[in-house]
Tab-separated table of C-alpha atoms in Angstrom:
chain	number	residue	atom	x	y	z
A	1	UNK	CA	79.763	98.871	62.576
A	2	UNK	CA	81.380	95.678	64.044
A	3	UNK	CA	79.226	93.172	65.725
A	4	UNK	CA	79.291	93.253	69.105
A	5	UNK	CA	79.795	89.796	70.690
A	6	UNK	CA	79.781	89.395	74.615
A	7	UNK	CA	80.912	86.091	75.891
A	8	UNK	CA	79.279	85.205	79.120
A	9	UNK	CA	81.631	82.887	81.494
A	10	UNK	CA	83.146	81.895	85.369
A	11	UNK	CA	85.749	79.865	83.797
A	12	UNK	CA	87.997	82.286	82.182
A	13	UNK	CA	91.201	81.094	83.556
A	14	UNK	CA	93.231	78.073	83.523
A	15	UNK	CA	89.837	75.452	82.516
A	16	UNK	CA	88.917	74.315	79.440
A	17	UNK	CA	86.768	77.124	78.726
A	18	UNK	CA	89.956	79.292	79.515
A	19	UNK	CA	91.952	77.615	76.880
A	20	UNK	CA	89.473	77.558	74.217
A	21	UNK	CA	88.392	81.394	74.844
A	22	UNK	CA	91.690	82.224	74.943
A	23	UNK	CA	92.325	81.093	71.266
A	24	UNK	CA	89.041	82.698	69.874
A	25	UNK	CA	88.635	86.556	71.838
A	26	UNK	CA	92.589	87.855	70.861
A	27	UNK	CA	91.811	86.599	67.418
A	28	UNK	CA	88.687	88.168	66.267
A	29	UNK	CA	89.046	90.690	63.670
A	30	UNK	CA	88.414	94.035	65.310
A	31	UNK	CA	87.140	95.340	62.111
A	32	UNK	CA	84.248	92.811	62.386
A	33	UNK	CA	83.685	91.775	65.839
A	34	UNK	CA	83.863	93.965	69.252
A	35	UNK	CA	84.483	90.947	71.979
A	36	UNK	CA	82.967	92.072	75.043
A	37	UNK	CA	83.621	89.481	78.129
A	38	UNK	CA	81.259	89.212	81.300
A	39	UNK	CA	83.325	87.704	83.966
A	40	UNK	CA	81.753	85.615	86.497
A	41	UNK	CA	84.217	84.742	88.912
A	42	UNK	CA	86.867	86.750	91.339
A	43	UNK	CA	89.743	84.068	90.162
A	44	UNK	CA	92.435	85.389	87.445
A	45	UNK	CA	95.480	83.826	86.407
A	46	UNK	CA	97.446	83.923	83.189
A	47	UNK	CA	95.290	83.059	81.112
A	48	UNK	CA	92.835	85.458	82.429
A	49	UNK	CA	95.291	88.131	81.700
A	50	UNK	CA	95.789	86.503	77.644
A	51	UNK	CA	92.160	86.864	77.384
A	52	UNK	CA	90.926	90.738	78.774
A	53	UNK	CA	93.974	91.786	76.724
A	54	UNK	CA	92.579	90.595	73.425
A	55	UNK	CA	89.272	91.882	74.842
A	56	UNK	CA	87.555	94.707	73.121
A	57	UNK	CA	85.922	95.442	76.850
A	58	UNK	CA	86.231	93.342	80.011
A	59	UNK	CA	83.895	93.579	83.103
A	60	UNK	CA	83.509	91.183	86.039
A	61	UNK	CA	80.299	90.841	86.789
A	62	UNK	CA	80.558	88.358	89.749
A	63	UNK	CA	79.415	90.601	92.206
A	64	UNK	CA	76.327	91.856	90.139
A	65	UNK	CA	72.761	90.692	90.468
A	66	UNK	CA	71.198	89.728	87.037
A	67	UNK	CA	69.054	92.799	86.643
A	68	UNK	CA	72.292	94.418	86.647
A	69	UNK	CA	74.247	92.685	84.856
A	70	UNK	CA	71.194	92.976	82.290
A	71	UNK	CA	71.388	96.614	82.114
A	72	UNK	CA	75.196	96.499	81.570
A	73	UNK	CA	75.128	94.646	78.813
A	74	UNK	CA	72.221	96.590	77.171
A	75	UNK	CA	74.529	99.373	77.599
A	76	UNK	CA	77.247	97.946	76.056
A	77	UNK	CA	75.131	97.431	72.998
A	78	UNK	CA	75.474	93.729	72.914
A	79	UNK	CA	74.231	92.053	69.471
A	80	UNK	CA	74.978	88.411	70.594
A	81	UNK	CA	75.412	87.142	74.014
A	82	UNK	CA	77.228	83.832	74.023
A	83	UNK	CA	76.367	81.591	77.194
A	84	UNK	CA	80.223	79.488	77.863
A	85	UNK	CA	78.668	77.461	80.730
A	86	UNK	CA	75.279	76.222	80.300
A	87	UNK	CA	74.197	74.083	83.657
A	88	UNK	CA	77.870	74.104	85.474
A	89	UNK	CA	79.201	76.225	88.102
A	90	UNK	CA	79.143	79.696	87.900
A	91	UNK	CA	76.928	80.104	85.233
A	92	UNK	CA	74.594	83.051	84.825
A	93	UNK	CA	72.056	81.511	82.840
A	94	UNK	CA	68.833	83.273	84.383
A	95	UNK	CA	70.921	86.551	83.135
A	96	UNK	CA	70.074	85.265	79.784
A	97	UNK	CA	66.169	84.457	80.747
A	98	UNK	CA	66.092	88.684	81.218
A	99	UNK	CA	67.147	89.028	77.340
A	100	UNK	CA	69.752	91.552	77.464
A	101	UNK	CA	70.642	91.053	74.135
A	102	UNK	CA	68.603	90.275	70.777
A	103	UNK	CA	70.395	86.825	69.442
A	104	UNK	CA	71.500	84.550	72.742
A	105	UNK	CA	73.329	81.403	71.899
A	106	UNK	CA	75.450	78.772	74.102
A	107	UNK	CA	78.983	77.338	72.713
A	108	UNK	CA	81.704	75.812	74.447
A	109	UNK	CA	81.408	75.309	77.911
A	110	UNK	CA	78.268	72.515	78.168
A	111	UNK	CA	77.708	69.253	76.760
A	112	UNK	CA	74.418	69.148	74.910
A	113	UNK	CA	71.048	71.951	75.251
A	114	UNK	CA	70.117	74.080	77.537
A	115	UNK	CA	66.442	73.442	77.287
A	116	UNK	CA	65.926	77.087	77.453
A	117	UNK	CA	63.448	78.917	75.072
A	118	UNK	CA	65.560	82.385	75.996
A	119	UNK	CA	68.720	80.652	74.200
A	120	UNK	CA	68.039	80.960	70.666
A	121	UNK	CA	71.082	79.260	69.160
A	122	UNK	CA	73.532	76.494	70.087
A	123	UNK	CA	77.033	76.170	68.669
A	124	UNK	CA	78.298	73.140	67.173
A	125	UNK	CA	79.354	70.806	64.743
A	126	UNK	CA	78.290	68.128	62.760
A	127	UNK	CA	80.135	65.729	64.795
A	128	UNK	CA	78.534	67.325	68.152
A	129	UNK	CA	74.636	67.763	66.568
A	130	UNK	CA	74.206	65.186	63.521
A	131	UNK	CA	70.732	66.618	61.304
A	132	UNK	CA	68.786	63.914	62.965
A	133	UNK	CA	69.257	65.044	66.380
A	134	UNK	CA	68.373	68.575	65.974
A	135	UNK	CA	64.577	67.685	66.812
A	136	UNK	CA	66.194	67.104	70.480
A	137	UNK	CA	66.974	70.795	70.865
A	138	UNK	CA	64.864	74.235	71.567
A	139	UNK	CA	67.767	75.977	70.246
A	140	UNK	CA	68.666	76.193	66.540
A	141	UNK	CA	71.794	74.582	65.440
A	142	UNK	CA	74.855	77.011	64.310
A	143	UNK	CA	77.502	74.809	62.877
A	144	UNK	CA	81.238	75.348	62.439
A	145	UNK	CA	82.476	73.695	59.532
A	146	UNK	CA	85.678	71.894	61.196
A	147	UNK	CA	86.362	71.944	64.673
A	148	UNK	CA	84.035	72.661	67.423
A	149	UNK	CA	86.291	74.213	69.399
A	150	UNK	CA	90.129	76.015	69.048
A	151	UNK	CA	92.522	75.287	71.161
A	152	UNK	CA	95.618	77.841	72.962
A	153	UNK	CA	98.487	75.436	74.129
A	154	UNK	CA	99.791	76.926	77.485
A	155	UNK	CA	103.424	77.974	76.749
A	156	UNK	CA	105.569	76.167	79.082
A	157	UNK	CA	103.694	72.375	77.791
A	158	UNK	CA	107.107	70.670	77.247
A	159	UNK	CA	108.262	69.130	73.902
A	160	UNK	CA	106.741	65.903	72.674
A	161	UNK	CA	109.271	63.246	73.972
A	162	UNK	CA	110.394	59.703	72.437
A	163	UNK	CA	107.911	56.912	72.616
A	164	UNK	CA	107.659	55.365	76.038
A	165	UNK	CA	107.714	51.658	74.789
A	166	UNK	CA	111.175	51.707	72.893
A	167	UNK	CA	112.792	52.821	76.106
A	168	UNK	CA	110.638	50.919	78.284
A	169	UNK	CA	110.040	47.828	76.849
A	170	UNK	CA	106.062	47.261	77.150
A	171	UNK	CA	103.368	49.456	76.117
A	172	UNK	CA	101.608	52.104	78.108
A	173	UNK	CA	98.142	53.123	77.993
A	174	UNK	CA	96.939	55.601	79.981
A	175	UNK	CA	93.847	57.604	80.603
A	176	UNK	CA	93.781	61.333	82.436
A	177	UNK	CA	89.884	61.653	82.346
A	178	UNK	CA	87.668	62.699	85.771
A	179	UNK	CA	87.098	59.692	87.392
A	180	UNK	CA	83.111	60.309	86.828
A	181	UNK	CA	83.556	59.326	83.286
A	182	UNK	CA	85.225	55.604	84.406
A	183	UNK	CA	81.976	53.378	83.666
A	184	UNK	CA	81.890	49.990	84.462
A	185	UNK	CA	81.961	49.512	80.239
A	186	UNK	CA	84.770	51.996	80.170
A	187	UNK	CA	86.744	49.079	82.779
A	188	UNK	CA	85.451	46.040	81.066
A	189	UNK	CA	87.201	47.274	77.508
A	190	UNK	CA	90.124	48.303	79.145
A	191	UNK	CA	90.899	44.895	81.081
A	192	UNK	CA	90.006	43.167	77.718
A	193	UNK	CA	92.842	45.465	76.108
A	194	UNK	CA	95.315	44.941	79.081
A	195	UNK	CA	94.669	40.925	78.611
A	196	UNK	CA	95.499	41.111	74.781
A	197	UNK	CA	98.827	43.031	75.497
A	198	UNK	CA	100.796	41.431	77.654
A	199	UNK	CA	103.103	43.234	79.533
A	200	UNK	CA	101.146	46.408	79.018
A	201	UNK	CA	100.383	48.788	81.993
A	202	UNK	CA	97.758	51.464	82.369
A	203	UNK	CA	98.309	54.539	84.338
A	204	UNK	CA	95.271	56.675	85.308
A	205	UNK	CA	95.432	60.059	86.350
A	206	UNK	CA	92.966	62.893	87.773
A	207	UNK	CA	92.686	64.687	91.353
A	208	UNK	CA	90.459	61.764	92.669
A	209	UNK	CA	93.184	59.171	92.214
A	210	UNK	CA	94.667	61.538	95.419
A	211	UNK	CA	92.159	59.369	97.612
A	212	UNK	CA	93.051	55.888	98.957
A	213	UNK	CA	89.383	54.650	99.004
A	214	UNK	CA	88.835	55.724	95.234
A	215	UNK	CA	92.225	53.987	94.533
A	216	UNK	CA	91.270	51.209	96.242
A	217	UNK	CA	87.285	51.044	94.764
A	218	UNK	CA	89.314	50.794	91.002
A	219	UNK	CA	91.920	48.300	91.978
A	220	UNK	CA	89.171	45.858	93.053
A	221	UNK	CA	87.368	46.342	90.001
A	222	UNK	CA	90.210	45.602	87.587
A	223	UNK	CA	91.151	42.720	89.954
A	224	UNK	CA	87.512	41.427	89.533
A	225	UNK	CA	88.189	41.211	85.579
A	226	UNK	CA	91.723	39.421	86.143
A	227	UNK	CA	93.870	41.976	85.877
A	228	UNK	CA	96.934	42.214	88.614
A	229	UNK	CA	97.282	45.452	90.820
A	230	UNK	CA	100.951	45.992	89.797
A	231	UNK	CA	99.854	46.396	85.870
A	232	UNK	CA	98.326	50.015	87.028
A	233	UNK	CA	99.383	53.229	88.480
A	234	UNK	CA	96.947	55.270	90.067
A	235	UNK	CA	97.964	59.080	90.039
A	236	UNK	CA	96.565	62.290	91.639
A	237	UNK	CA	96.485	65.938	91.410
A	238	UNK	CA	99.354	67.508	89.707
A	239	UNK	CA	100.553	71.034	88.315
A	240	UNK	CA	99.216	71.136	84.627
A	241	UNK	CA	102.592	71.277	83.502
A	242	UNK	CA	103.055	68.080	85.508
A	243	UNK	CA	100.273	66.570	84.269
A	244	UNK	CA	101.110	67.730	80.446
A	245	UNK	CA	104.587	66.229	81.019
A	246	UNK	CA	102.943	62.896	82.257
A	247	UNK	CA	101.989	62.178	78.635
A	248	UNK	CA	105.620	61.639	77.974
A	249	UNK	CA	105.549	58.106	79.674
A	250	UNK	CA	102.101	56.894	77.771
A	251	UNK	CA	101.944	55.530	74.290
A	252	UNK	CA	98.399	55.318	73.494
A	253	UNK	CA	95.456	57.358	75.610
A	254	UNK	CA	92.368	55.644	75.936
A	255	UNK	CA	89.286	57.306	75.824
A	256	UNK	CA	86.113	57.331	78.167
A	257	UNK	CA	82.291	56.418	77.193
A	258	UNK	CA	79.571	57.134	77.038
A	259	UNK	CA	81.235	60.218	78.153
A	260	UNK	CA	84.206	61.166	76.295
A	261	UNK	CA	87.321	63.613	76.972
A	262	UNK	CA	87.293	66.884	75.617
A	263	UNK	CA	90.179	69.061	76.282
A	264	UNK	CA	92.203	66.137	77.837
A	265	UNK	CA	92.288	64.648	74.053
A	266	UNK	CA	93.404	67.283	72.761
A	267	UNK	CA	96.050	67.707	75.209
A	268	UNK	CA	97.048	64.324	74.692
A	269	UNK	CA	97.128	64.745	70.898
A	270	UNK	CA	99.367	67.605	71.392
A	271	UNK	CA	101.719	66.053	73.570
A	272	UNK	CA	101.984	63.524	70.872
A	273	UNK	CA	99.679	60.356	71.901
A	274	UNK	CA	96.986	58.988	69.916
A	275	UNK	CA	93.818	58.504	71.399
A	276	UNK	CA	91.317	55.405	70.721
A	277	UNK	CA	87.731	56.830	71.731
A	278	UNK	CA	84.165	55.549	70.630
A	279	UNK	CA	81.490	58.146	70.462
A	280	UNK	CA	78.624	57.915	72.434
A	281	UNK	CA	74.786	58.280	71.620
A	282	UNK	CA	75.071	62.193	72.815
A	283	UNK	CA	76.551	65.428	72.501
A	284	UNK	CA	78.901	64.593	75.489
A	285	UNK	CA	80.427	61.352	73.902
A	286	UNK	CA	81.400	63.221	70.731
A	287	UNK	CA	84.401	65.317	71.863
A	288	UNK	CA	86.808	63.120	71.178
A	289	UNK	CA	85.754	61.530	67.748
A	290	UNK	CA	85.584	65.647	66.963
A	291	UNK	CA	88.540	66.166	67.881
A	292	UNK	CA	90.618	63.193	66.509
A	293	UNK	CA	88.913	64.241	62.879
A	294	UNK	CA	89.714	67.879	63.100
A	295	UNK	CA	93.314	66.596	63.438
A	296	UNK	CA	92.718	64.431	60.517
A	297	UNK	CA	92.418	61.037	62.084
A	298	UNK	CA	89.398	59.950	62.088
A	299	UNK	CA	91.286	56.116	61.938
A	300	UNK	CA	91.167	56.431	66.077
A	301	UNK	CA	87.405	56.477	65.935
A	302	UNK	CA	86.047	53.429	66.777
A	303	UNK	CA	82.436	52.376	65.920
A	304	UNK	CA	81.429	49.700	68.731
A	305	UNK	CA	83.423	48.223	71.809
A	306	UNK	CA	85.249	45.524	70.038
A	307	UNK	CA	86.713	47.841	67.514
A	308	UNK	CA	87.337	50.204	70.321
A	309	UNK	CA	89.810	47.147	71.602
A	310	UNK	CA	90.708	46.021	68.415
A	311	UNK	CA	92.205	49.261	67.350
A	312	UNK	CA	93.801	49.771	70.555
A	313	UNK	CA	95.643	46.140	70.768
A	314	UNK	CA	96.415	46.866	67.038
A	315	UNK	CA	98.236	50.348	67.610
A	316	UNK	CA	99.778	48.587	70.738
A	317	UNK	CA	101.328	46.461	68.183
A	318	UNK	CA	102.181	48.706	65.435
A	319	UNK	CA	105.886	50.278	67.021
A	320	UNK	CA	106.248	51.930	63.681
A	321	UNK	CA	103.041	53.675	63.746
A	322	UNK	CA	103.091	54.731	66.808
A	323	UNK	CA	106.734	56.525	66.109
A	324	UNK	CA	105.319	57.973	63.434
A	325	UNK	CA	102.239	59.452	65.454
A	326	UNK	CA	104.365	60.862	68.090
A	327	UNK	CA	106.313	62.486	65.325
A	328	UNK	CA	103.423	64.082	63.732
A	329	UNK	CA	100.360	64.531	65.942
A	330	UNK	CA	101.599	68.306	67.051
A	331	UNK	CA	102.482	69.236	63.644
A	332	UNK	CA	98.925	67.699	62.206
A	333	UNK	CA	96.874	69.809	65.297
A	334	UNK	CA	98.959	72.750	64.073
A	335	UNK	CA	97.904	72.826	60.608
A	336	UNK	CA	93.563	71.756	61.517
A	337	UNK	CA	91.319	73.617	62.705
A	338	UNK	CA	92.017	73.238	66.680
A	339	UNK	CA	95.231	75.399	66.165
A	340	UNK	CA	94.720	77.821	63.247
A	341	UNK	CA	93.032	80.576	65.058
A	342	UNK	CA	92.513	82.852	62.315
A	343	UNK	CA	90.793	80.313	60.458
A	344	UNK	CA	88.659	79.451	62.929
A	345	UNK	CA	87.523	82.903	64.448
A	346	UNK	CA	86.823	83.706	60.738
A	347	UNK	CA	84.539	80.841	60.712
A	348	UNK	CA	82.954	81.477	63.982
A	349	UNK	CA	82.398	85.271	62.835
């Protein structure tokens, strides 16, 4: 019989995990896998409907206790139960502790080990968990051959626009990562880049920058490093379609470290914007490097802070290369495991 795989998540909606799940669950081969989804949230939207329509069975367990949910999973005959949350909001890790399935795994929703003996496997790739790091994981590591996740771009994503520097006359860097990822080391590196690329600008966008106090704090951090406030734009919350459209004004995206971007990196690439990254020492810092290598652009992965700054400065000075990347990044993604859903799902199966 087909393998019965249960996916447990509170993020089957417009959320990074939702966009990843939407690329996978509707593309399972029904002759090989029956996909059961256990939704631990009452929120629903277009992404929820896309995932639900592609699943064999959809169950909402948000109002079920762990024991009741475990009985339902056992009644469904699940062979492999996959956690998509880890230690994040709306997780059901206590449910996994009851072992309702003979094989249990974690994937795509967290940034490393769960630390739980009840989780048998962590699904990753070589970028996220090198062989020498396996000793830090109680889970066994199941490695995908190429990309760590697949991506389902929303149908409302705008077309890739023209290169901003060509119409604005100066290079615009950008980062839309969570403000908590903006470490002092990141600010130091960005200040060096802005200093070495005259007249360049930096656009930062995340919900937290809707707050005056947060904006002022980061303005002061850049001012302390000699960067005038007029060179930096702080943008707050936006509708998803507007956030994606904002990449139309960005020439180069700058990733954060030691905690890298994840979906933000994928979205930047989809909108034709190259991302400069420097992998960190942990799973959390390796998302962007994994995505860039999967998309066929390992040249954008830096080995240290000096090369990170050097890559950004060099690319800012190469308008021909920026135009080339702008014109082909979306096509490169479409040809990779990030967007070749059937190939990705076949490897996952």
